[in-house]
XYZ file of C-alpha atoms in Angstrom:
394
model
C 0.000 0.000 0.000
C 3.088 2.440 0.576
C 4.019 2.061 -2.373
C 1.119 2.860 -4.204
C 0.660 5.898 -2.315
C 4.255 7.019 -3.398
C 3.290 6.466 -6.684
C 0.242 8.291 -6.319
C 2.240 11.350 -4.696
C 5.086 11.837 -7.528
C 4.701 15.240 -9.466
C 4.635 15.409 -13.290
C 4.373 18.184 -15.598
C 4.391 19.260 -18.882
C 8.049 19.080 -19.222
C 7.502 14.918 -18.890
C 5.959 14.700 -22.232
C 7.711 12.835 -24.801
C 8.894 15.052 -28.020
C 6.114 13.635 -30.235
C 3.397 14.460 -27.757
C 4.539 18.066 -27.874
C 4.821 17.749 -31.200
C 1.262 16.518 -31.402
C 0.391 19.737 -29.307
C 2.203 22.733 -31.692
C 0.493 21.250 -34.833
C -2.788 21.672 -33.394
C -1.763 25.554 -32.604
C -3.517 28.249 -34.655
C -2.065 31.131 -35.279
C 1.044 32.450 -35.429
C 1.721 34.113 -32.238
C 1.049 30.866 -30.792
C 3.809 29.295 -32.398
C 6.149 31.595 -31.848
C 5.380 31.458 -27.712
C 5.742 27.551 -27.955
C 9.051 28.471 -29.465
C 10.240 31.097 -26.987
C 9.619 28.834 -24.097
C 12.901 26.531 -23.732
C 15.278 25.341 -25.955
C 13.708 21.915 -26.280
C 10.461 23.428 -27.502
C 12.184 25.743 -29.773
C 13.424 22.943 -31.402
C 9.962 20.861 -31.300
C 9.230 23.822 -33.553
C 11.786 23.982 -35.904
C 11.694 20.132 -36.819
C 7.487 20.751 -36.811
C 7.515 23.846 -39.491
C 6.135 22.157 -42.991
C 5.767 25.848 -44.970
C 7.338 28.759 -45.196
C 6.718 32.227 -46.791
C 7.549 35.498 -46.237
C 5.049 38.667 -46.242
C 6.798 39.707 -49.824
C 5.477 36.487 -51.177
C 2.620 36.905 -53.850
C 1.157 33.703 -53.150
C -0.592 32.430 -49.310
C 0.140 29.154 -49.335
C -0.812 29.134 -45.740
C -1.180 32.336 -43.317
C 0.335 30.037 -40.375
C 3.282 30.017 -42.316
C 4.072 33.533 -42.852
C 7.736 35.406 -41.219
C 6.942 37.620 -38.904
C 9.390 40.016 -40.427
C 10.053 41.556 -43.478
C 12.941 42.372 -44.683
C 14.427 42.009 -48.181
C 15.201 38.501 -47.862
C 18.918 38.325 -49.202
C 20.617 34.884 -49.280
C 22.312 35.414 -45.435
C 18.537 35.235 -44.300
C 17.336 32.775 -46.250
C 20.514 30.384 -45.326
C 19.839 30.949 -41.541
C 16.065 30.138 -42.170
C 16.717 26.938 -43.872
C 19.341 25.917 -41.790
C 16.935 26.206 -38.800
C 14.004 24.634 -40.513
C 15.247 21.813 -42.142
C 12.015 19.748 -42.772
C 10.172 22.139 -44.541
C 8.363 20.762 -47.628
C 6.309 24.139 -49.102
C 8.233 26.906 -49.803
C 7.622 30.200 -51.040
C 10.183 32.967 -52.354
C 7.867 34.704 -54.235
C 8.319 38.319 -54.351
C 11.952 37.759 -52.975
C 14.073 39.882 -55.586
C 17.511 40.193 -54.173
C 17.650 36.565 -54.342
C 20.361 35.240 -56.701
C 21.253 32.116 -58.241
C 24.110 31.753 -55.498
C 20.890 32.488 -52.648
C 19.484 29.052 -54.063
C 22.421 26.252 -52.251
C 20.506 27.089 -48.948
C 17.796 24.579 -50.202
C 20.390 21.988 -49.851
C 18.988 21.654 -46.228
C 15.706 20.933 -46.899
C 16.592 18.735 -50.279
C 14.576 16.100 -51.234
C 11.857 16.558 -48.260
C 10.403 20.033 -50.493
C 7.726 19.332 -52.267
C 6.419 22.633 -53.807
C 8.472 25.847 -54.690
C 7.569 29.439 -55.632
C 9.773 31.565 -57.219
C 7.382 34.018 -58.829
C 9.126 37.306 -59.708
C 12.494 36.486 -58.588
C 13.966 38.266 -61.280
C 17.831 37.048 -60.454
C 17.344 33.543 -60.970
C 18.054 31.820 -63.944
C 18.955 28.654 -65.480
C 21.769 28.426 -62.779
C 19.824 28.609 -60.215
C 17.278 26.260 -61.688
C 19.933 23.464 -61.701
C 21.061 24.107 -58.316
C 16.919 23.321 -57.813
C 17.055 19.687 -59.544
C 20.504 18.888 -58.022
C 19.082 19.433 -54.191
C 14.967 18.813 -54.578
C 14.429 15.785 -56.636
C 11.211 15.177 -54.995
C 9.599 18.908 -56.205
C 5.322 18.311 -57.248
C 4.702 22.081 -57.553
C 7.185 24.588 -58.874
C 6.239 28.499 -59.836
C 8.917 30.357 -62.105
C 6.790 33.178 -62.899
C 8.600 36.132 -64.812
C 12.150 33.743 -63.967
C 14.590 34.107 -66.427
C 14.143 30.477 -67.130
C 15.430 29.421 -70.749
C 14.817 25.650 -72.532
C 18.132 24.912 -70.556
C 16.849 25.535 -67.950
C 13.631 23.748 -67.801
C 15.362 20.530 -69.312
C 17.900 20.505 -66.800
C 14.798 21.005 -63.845
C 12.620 18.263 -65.875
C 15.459 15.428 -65.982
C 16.079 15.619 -61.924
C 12.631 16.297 -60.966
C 10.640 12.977 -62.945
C 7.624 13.629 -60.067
C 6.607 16.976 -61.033
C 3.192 17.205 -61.526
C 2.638 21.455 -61.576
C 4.228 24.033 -63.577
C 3.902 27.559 -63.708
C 5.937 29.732 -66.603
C 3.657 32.037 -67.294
C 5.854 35.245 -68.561
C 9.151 32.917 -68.926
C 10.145 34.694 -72.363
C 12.998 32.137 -73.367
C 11.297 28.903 -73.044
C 9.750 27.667 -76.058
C 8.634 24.724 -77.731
C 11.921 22.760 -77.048
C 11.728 23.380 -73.496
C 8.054 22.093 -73.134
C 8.649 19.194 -74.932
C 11.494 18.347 -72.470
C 9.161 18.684 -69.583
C 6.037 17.061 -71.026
C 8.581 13.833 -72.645
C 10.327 13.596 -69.040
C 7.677 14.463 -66.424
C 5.162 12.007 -66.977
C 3.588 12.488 -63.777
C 2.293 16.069 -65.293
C -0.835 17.654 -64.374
C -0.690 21.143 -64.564
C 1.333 23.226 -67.248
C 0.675 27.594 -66.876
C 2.711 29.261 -70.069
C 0.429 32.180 -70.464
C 2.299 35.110 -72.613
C 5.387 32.823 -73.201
C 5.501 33.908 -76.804
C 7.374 31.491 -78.127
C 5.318 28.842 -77.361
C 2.837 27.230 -80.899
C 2.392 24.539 -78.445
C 3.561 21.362 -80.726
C 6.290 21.057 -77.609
C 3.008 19.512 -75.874
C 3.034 16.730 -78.877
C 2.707 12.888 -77.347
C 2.298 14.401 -73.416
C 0.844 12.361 -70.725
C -2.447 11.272 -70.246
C -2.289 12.872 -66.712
C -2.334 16.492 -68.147
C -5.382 17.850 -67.053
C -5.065 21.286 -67.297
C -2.888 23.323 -69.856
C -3.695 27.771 -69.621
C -1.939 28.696 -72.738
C -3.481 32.268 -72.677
C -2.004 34.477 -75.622
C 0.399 32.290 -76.259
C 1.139 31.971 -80.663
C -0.202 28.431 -80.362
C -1.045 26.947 -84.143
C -3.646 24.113 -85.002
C -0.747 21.954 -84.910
C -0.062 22.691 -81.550
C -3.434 22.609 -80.496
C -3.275 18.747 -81.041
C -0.594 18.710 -79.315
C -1.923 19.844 -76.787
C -4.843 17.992 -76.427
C -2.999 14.720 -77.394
C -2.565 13.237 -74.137
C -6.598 12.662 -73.950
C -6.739 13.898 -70.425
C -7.240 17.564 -70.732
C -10.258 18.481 -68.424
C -9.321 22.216 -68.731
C -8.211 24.455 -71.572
C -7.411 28.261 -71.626
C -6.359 29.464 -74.979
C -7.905 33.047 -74.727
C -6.209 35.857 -77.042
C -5.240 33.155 -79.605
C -3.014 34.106 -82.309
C -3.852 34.825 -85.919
C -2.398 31.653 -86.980
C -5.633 29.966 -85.779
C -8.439 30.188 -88.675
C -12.513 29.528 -88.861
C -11.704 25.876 -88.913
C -8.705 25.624 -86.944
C -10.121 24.331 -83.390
C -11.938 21.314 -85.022
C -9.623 19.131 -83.636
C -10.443 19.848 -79.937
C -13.874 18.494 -81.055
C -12.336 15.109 -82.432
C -12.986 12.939 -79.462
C -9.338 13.397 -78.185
C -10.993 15.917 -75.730
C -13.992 14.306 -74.963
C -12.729 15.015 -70.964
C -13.054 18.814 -71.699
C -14.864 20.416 -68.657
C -13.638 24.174 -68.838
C -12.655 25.563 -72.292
C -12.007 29.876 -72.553
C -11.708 31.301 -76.316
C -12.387 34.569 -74.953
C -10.567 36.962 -78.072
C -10.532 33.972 -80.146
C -11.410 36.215 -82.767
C -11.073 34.230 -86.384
C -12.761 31.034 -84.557
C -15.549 30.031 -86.868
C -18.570 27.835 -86.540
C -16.932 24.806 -87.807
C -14.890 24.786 -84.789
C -17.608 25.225 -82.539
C -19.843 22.700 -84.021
C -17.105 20.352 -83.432
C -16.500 21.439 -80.222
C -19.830 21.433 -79.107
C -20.615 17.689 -80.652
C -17.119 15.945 -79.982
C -16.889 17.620 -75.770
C -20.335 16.345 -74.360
C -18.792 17.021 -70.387
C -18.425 20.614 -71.450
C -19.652 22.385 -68.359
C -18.044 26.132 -68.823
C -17.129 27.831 -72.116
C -15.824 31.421 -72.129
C -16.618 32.788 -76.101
C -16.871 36.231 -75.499
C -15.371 38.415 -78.210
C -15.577 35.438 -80.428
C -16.754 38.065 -83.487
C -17.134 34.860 -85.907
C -19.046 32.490 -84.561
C -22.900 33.157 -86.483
C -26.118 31.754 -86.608
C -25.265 28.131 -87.124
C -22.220 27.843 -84.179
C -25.047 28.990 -82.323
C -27.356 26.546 -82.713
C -24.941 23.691 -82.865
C -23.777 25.036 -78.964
C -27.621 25.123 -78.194
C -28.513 21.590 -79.690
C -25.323 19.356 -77.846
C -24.229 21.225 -75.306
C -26.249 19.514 -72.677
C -24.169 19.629 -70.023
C -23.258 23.336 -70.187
C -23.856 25.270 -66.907
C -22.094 28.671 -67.564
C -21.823 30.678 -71.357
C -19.986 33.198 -72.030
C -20.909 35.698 -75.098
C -20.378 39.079 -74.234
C -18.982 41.304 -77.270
C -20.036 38.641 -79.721
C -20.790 40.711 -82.895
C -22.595 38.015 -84.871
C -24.696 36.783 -81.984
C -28.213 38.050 -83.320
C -31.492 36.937 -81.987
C -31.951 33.786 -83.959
C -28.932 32.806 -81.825
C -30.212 33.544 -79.219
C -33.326 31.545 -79.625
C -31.034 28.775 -80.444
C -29.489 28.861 -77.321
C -32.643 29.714 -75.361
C -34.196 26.103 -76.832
C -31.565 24.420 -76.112
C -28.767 24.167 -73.593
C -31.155 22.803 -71.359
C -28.701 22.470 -68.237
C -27.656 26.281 -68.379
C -27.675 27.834 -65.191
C -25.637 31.699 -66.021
C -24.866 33.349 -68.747
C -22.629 36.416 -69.395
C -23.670 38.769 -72.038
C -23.219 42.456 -72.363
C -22.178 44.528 -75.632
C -24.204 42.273 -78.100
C -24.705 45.358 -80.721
C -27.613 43.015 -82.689
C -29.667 41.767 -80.197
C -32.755 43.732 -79.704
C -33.991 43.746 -76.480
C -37.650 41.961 -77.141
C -35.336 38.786 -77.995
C -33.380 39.705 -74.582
C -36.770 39.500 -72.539
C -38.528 36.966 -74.578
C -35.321 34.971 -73.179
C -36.150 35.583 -69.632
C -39.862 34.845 -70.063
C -38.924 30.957 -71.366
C -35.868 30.695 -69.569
C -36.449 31.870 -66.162
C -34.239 29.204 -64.548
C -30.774 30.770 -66.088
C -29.353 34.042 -64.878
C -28.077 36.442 -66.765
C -25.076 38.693 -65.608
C -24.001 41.498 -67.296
C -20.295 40.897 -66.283
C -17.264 40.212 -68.200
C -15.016 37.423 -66.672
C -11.366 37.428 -67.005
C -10.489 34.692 -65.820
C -12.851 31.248 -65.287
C -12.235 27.936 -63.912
C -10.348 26.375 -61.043
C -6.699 27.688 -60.299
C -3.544 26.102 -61.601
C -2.496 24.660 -58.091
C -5.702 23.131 -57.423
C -4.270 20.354 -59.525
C -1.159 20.167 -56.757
C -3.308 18.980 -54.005
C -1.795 15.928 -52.425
């Protein structure tokens, strides 16, 4: 019985807990005062926190991956801060630079501490690095999903060199990358067969043939005003697994006809498709479109001045499954296209129209009366579908 009342009578604390209990404890903190405190306590909890930390950002960064993960500070983060950040959290796997411009090529060997545990990297607007730096990122983080280069100085060097050591990457952004072109896609897309997500908006050197023979994981390709040709288009689409499609502000090298072969059953997937400024599209590329993509379920067409009566009626009789139109601008959409889509399209839920110079406005309303179950907005969208990194989720 003594001895169970000495038992009974020994003191414990916090301080008793194994390092995975209080481990346990600092994940389930909130905010980021709270971390720091757990930090600031002793040495051993300062280091709970350290080997805990999964992201990391800084309040220059253009991107929240996470607002638990934000510094505190902000500085310019030069490569003596970013070395003393890395070499205190050393199991970080999302990291953001973004918005970190005094970082150089040279800045980049600090990632040698987190390595192959980082998963996703953003380096939007981090104007000094360039294909250097890029090779210093496939020498240390062979395990990268996610990687941002926005406005990098990135060339088809570059990208190769990234694509060959990182075989798991599954989302790209190089939107604004001037010096990558064809070559470099086709490195990624013939290397990276993992792919998912590919953002090259305004890379104009891009017809998109580089896409030719991709994967049939790539489900999402935003090739916004990029010089793409019909040629490339199929490339594009070639992989069969393309569930979104932004080709908005196409270039002139893409005629009446020269979208049919979205609508040749290669994209049958196709869930989100933008054309907005498409501007020589014809109706023989909608028709296809509209027959050979029966999941369609968004389609952005404003400004699409040459799509007429009969592109109208061919998106009214097979798109069944379309929930959101866009028309706004359309020149030729009249009110027999109207009708056309207000008898068919029987799934539509919104659509966007504003600026359409021949519709009368007894059409307009007659619309209303026999379609009261879809809204109309008066808004021009921008921008439509899911984000690029939605496809990074793990």
């Amino acid at each position: 019985m003594e001895d169970v009342s000495e038992c009974d009578n020994v003191e414990t604390s916090i301080i008793h807990l194994p390092d995975d209990c209080l481990s346990f404890i600092f994940q389930r903190l909130d905010n980021v005062a709270d971390h720091d405190s757990f930090g600031l306590t002793c040495h051993r909890w300062l280091n709970i926190q350290n080997i805990s930390r999964r992201s990391l950002q800084f309040q220059c960064s253009l991107t929240v991956l996470n607002p638990a993960s934000l510094s505190q500070t902000n500085p310019d983060v030069n490569s003596y801060h970013l070395h003393r950040l890395l070499t205190r959290f050393q199991w970080l796997e999302h990291l953001s630079l973004s918005g970190c411009t005094v970082l150089n090529d040279s800045s980049l060997a600090s990632l040698s501490y987190p390595g192959a545990r980082l998963h996703s990297l953003y380096l939007d607007c981090c104007f000094g690095i360039s294909d250097d730096g890029i090779s210093t990122i496939g020498s240390f983080c062979p395990n990268l999903r996610v990687v941002s280069l926005y406005r990098c100085n990135i060339s088809d060097i570059g990208l190769e060199t990234l694509a060959r050591a990182s075989l798991s990457l599954k989302c790209v952004n190089l939107s604004y990358c001037p010096l990558v072109s064809d070559f470099g896609i086709k490195s990624l897309s013939q290397a990276c067969l993992q792919l998912e997500s590919v953002k090259v908006s305004n890379c104009k050197s891009i017809t998109g043939v580089g896409f030719n023979g991709c994967s049939p994981t790539l489900g999402y390709v935003d090739a916004e005003s990029c010089q793409l040709e019909p040629k490339g288009i199929t490339g594009i689409i070639s992989g069969g697994g393309i569930e979104f499609l932004n080709i908005s502000g196409g270039s002139c090298y893409i005629r009446k006809d020269g979208l049919v072969p979205i609508g040749s059953g290669i994209a049958s997937k196709l869930r989100i498709l933008n054309l907005r400024m498409c501007r020589t599209v014809g109706d023989e590329s909608i028709e296809a479109i509209a027959k050979g993509c029966p999941l369609l379920q968004e389609w952005n067409l404003a400004l699409c001045h040459e799509v007429k009566v009969s592109g109208w009626e061919a998106v009214g009789k097979w798109c069944r499954n379309l929930k959101k139109l866009h028309v706004n601008r359309c020149r030729n959409l009249c009110d027999q296209g109207l009708l056309a889509l207000r008898c068919g399209c029987m799934n539509l839920q919104i659509l966007y129209m504003n600026g359409n110079a021949r519709l009368t406005l007894t059409a307009i309303e007659m619309f209303r009366l026999h379609r009261a179950d879809i809204t109309l907005r008066t808004e021009e969208m921008m921008v439509i579908g899911p984000d690029w990194r939605l496809y990074a989720q793990e």
